[in-house]
mmCIF file of C-alpha atoms in Angstrom:
data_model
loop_
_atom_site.group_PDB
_atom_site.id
_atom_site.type_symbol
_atom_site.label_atom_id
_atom_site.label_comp_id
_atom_site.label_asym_id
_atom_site.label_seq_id
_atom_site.Cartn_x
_atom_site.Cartn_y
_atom_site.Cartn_z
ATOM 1 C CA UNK A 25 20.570 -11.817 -13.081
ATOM 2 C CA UNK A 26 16.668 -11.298 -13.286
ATOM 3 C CA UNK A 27 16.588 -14.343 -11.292
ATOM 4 C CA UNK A 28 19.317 -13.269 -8.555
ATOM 5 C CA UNK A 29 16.860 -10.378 -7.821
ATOM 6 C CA UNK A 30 13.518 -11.877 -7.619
ATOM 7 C CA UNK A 31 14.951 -14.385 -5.240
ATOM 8 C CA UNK A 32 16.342 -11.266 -2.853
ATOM 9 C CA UNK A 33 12.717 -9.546 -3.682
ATOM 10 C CA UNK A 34 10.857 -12.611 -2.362
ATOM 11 C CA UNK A 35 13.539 -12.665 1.062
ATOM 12 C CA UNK A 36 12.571 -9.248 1.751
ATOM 13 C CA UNK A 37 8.725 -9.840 1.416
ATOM 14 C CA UNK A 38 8.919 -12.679 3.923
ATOM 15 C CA UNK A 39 10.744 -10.895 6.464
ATOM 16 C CA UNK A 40 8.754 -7.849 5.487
ATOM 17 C CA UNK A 41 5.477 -10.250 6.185
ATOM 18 C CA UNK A 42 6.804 -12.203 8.919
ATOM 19 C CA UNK A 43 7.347 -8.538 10.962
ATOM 20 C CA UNK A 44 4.167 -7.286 10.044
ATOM 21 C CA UNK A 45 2.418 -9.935 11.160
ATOM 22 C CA UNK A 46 4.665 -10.225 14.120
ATOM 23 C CA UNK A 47 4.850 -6.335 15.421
ATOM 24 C CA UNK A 48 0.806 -6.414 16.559
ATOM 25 C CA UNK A 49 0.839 -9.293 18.331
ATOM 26 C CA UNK A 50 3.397 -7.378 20.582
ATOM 27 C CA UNK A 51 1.243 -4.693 20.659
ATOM 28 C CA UNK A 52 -1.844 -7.286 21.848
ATOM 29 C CA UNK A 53 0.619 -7.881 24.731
ATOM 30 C CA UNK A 54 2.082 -4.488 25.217
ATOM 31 C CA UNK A 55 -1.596 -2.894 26.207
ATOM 32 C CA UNK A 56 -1.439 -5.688 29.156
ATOM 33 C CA UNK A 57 1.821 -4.107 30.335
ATOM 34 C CA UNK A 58 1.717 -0.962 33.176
ATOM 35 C CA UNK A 59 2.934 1.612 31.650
ATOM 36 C CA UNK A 60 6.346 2.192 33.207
ATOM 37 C CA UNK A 61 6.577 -1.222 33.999
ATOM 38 C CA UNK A 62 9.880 -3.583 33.075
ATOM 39 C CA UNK A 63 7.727 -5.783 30.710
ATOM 40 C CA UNK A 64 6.606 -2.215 29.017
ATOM 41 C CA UNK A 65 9.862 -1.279 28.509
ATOM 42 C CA UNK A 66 11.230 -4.312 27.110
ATOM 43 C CA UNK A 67 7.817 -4.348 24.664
ATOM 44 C CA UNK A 68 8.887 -1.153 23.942
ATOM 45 C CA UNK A 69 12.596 -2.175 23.019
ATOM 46 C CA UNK A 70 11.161 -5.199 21.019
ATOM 47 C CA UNK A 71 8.537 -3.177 18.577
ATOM 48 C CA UNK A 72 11.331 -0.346 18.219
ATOM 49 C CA UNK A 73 14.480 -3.075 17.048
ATOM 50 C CA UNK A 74 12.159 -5.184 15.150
ATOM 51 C CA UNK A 75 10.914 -2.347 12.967
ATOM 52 C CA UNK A 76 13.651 -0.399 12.572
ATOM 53 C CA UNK A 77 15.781 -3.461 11.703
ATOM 54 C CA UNK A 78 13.773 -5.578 10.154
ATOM 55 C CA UNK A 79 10.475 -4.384 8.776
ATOM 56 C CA UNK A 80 11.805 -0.647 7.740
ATOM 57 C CA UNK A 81 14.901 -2.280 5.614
ATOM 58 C CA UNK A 82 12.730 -5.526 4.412
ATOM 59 C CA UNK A 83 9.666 -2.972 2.800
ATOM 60 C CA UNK A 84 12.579 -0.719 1.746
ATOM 61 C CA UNK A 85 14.480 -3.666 -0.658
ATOM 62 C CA UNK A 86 11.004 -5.597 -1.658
ATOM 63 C CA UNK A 87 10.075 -2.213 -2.987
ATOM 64 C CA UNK A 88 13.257 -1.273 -4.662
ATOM 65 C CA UNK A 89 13.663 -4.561 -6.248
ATOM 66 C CA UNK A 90 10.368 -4.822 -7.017
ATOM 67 C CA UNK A 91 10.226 -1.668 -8.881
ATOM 68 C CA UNK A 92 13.245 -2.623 -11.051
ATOM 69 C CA UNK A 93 11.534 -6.193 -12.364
ATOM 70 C CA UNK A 94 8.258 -3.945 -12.974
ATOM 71 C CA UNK A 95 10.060 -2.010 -15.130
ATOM 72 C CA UNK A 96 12.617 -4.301 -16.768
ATOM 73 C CA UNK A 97 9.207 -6.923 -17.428
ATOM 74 C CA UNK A 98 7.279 -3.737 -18.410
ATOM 75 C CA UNK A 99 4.666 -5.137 -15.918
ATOM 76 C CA UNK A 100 2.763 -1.535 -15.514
ATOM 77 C CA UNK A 101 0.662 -2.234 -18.088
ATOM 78 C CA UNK A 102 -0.784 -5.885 -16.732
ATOM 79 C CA UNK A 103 -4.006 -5.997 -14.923
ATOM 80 C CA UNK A 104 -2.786 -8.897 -11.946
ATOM 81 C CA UNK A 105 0.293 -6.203 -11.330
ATOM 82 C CA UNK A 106 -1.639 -3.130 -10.647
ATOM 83 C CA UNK A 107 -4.037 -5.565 -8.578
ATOM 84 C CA UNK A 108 -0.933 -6.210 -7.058
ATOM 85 C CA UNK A 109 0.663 -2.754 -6.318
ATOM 86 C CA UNK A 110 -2.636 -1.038 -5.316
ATOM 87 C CA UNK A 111 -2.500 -4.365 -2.353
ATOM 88 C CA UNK A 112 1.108 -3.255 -2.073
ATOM 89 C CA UNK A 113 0.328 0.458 -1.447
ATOM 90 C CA UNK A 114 -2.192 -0.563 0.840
ATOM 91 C CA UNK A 115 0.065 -2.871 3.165
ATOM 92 C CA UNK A 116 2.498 0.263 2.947
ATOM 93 C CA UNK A 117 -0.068 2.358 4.156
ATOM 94 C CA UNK A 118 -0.314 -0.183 7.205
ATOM 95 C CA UNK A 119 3.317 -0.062 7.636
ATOM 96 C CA UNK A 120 3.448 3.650 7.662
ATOM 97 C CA UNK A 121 0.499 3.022 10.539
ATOM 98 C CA UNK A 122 2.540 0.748 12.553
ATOM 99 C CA UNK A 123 5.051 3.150 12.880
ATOM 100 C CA UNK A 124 2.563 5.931 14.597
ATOM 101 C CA UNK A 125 1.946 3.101 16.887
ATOM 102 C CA UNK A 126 5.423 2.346 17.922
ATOM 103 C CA UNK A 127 5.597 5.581 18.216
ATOM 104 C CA UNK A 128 2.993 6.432 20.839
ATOM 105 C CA UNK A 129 3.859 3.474 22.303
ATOM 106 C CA UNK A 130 7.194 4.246 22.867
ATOM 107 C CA UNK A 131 5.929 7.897 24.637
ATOM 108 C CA UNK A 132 2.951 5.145 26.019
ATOM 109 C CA UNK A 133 0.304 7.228 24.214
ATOM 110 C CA UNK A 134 -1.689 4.496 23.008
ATOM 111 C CA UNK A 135 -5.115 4.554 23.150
ATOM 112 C CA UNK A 136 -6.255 1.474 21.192
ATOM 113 C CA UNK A 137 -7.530 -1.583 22.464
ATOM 114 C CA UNK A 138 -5.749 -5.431 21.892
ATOM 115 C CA UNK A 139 -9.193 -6.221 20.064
ATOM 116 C CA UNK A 140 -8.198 -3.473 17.631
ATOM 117 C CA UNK A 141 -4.705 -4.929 17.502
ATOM 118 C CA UNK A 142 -6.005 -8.550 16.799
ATOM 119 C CA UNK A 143 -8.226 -6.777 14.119
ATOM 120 C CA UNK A 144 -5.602 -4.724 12.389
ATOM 121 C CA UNK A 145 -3.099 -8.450 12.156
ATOM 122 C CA UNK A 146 -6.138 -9.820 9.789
ATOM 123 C CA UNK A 147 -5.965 -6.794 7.415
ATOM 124 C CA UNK A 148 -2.334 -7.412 7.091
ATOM 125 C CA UNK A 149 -2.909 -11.169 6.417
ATOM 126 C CA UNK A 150 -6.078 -10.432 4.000
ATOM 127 C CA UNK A 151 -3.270 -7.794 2.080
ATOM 128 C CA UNK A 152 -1.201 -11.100 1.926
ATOM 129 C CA UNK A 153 -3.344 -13.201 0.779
ATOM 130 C CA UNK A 154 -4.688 -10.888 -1.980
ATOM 131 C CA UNK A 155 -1.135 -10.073 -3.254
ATOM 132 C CA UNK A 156 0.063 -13.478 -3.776
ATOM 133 C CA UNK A 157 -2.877 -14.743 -5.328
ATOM 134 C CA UNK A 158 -2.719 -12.077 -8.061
ATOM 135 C CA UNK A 159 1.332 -12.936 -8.005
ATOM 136 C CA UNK A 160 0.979 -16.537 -8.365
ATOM 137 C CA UNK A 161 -2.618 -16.953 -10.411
ATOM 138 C CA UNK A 162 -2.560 -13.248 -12.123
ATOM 139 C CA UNK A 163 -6.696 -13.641 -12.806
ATOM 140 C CA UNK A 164 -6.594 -11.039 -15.239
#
């Protein structure tokens, strides 16, 4: 069974990534949109279905199955898995920004910049990065 679930944890982090990665690049092309425009609206539309059906369930399953194999491989205690979850916390933390910005997007509030948006999309790839290295090499 252990097997069944880490293959459903692994499907929810790649949707999980793949909309992260995904949701600011539309913001990069939402801040080019008149606000009040059709292309605004439809942005808006876009960043609203894709996180509320994709990223918000995906980060909700990779967490709940990830917390069961922690604790039924007692991983707590393992240097390369609290590496791991303190990355994990981290790209949560991102998440939980993302949804601010859909947010004032949706009530077109933002005030950031595309640069900013094409900044914040490397954070969430370095998070990546740094969470399957310690997943796939565990350096310690």
């Amino acid at each position: 069974m252990y097997e069944w679930i880490k293959a459903f944890h692994v499907i929810a982090i790649i949707s999980w990534m793949a909309g992260m990665l995904y949701l600011p690049r539309l913001f990069v092309y939402h801040c080019d949109a008149e606000i009040g425009s059709k292309q605004s609206e439809t942005f808006k539309i876009m960043e609203r279905r894709l996180f509320k059906a994709i990223i918000n369930p995906a980060m909700m399953i990779a967490w709940g199955l990830g917390l069961y194999m922690m604790w039924e491989r007692q991983w707590y205690a393992v240097g390369w898995f609290q590496g791991k979850l303190a990355l994990v916390i981290l790209m949560s933390a991102v998440h939980g920004y993302f949804a601010r910005r859909v947010r004032d997007f949706a009530a077109d509030r933002n005030v950031m910049s595309q640069k900013f948006y094409r900044i914040i999309n490397e954070v969430v790839t370095a998070l990546m990065i740094g969470i399957v290295i310690l997943v796939i090499v565990k350096p310690f």
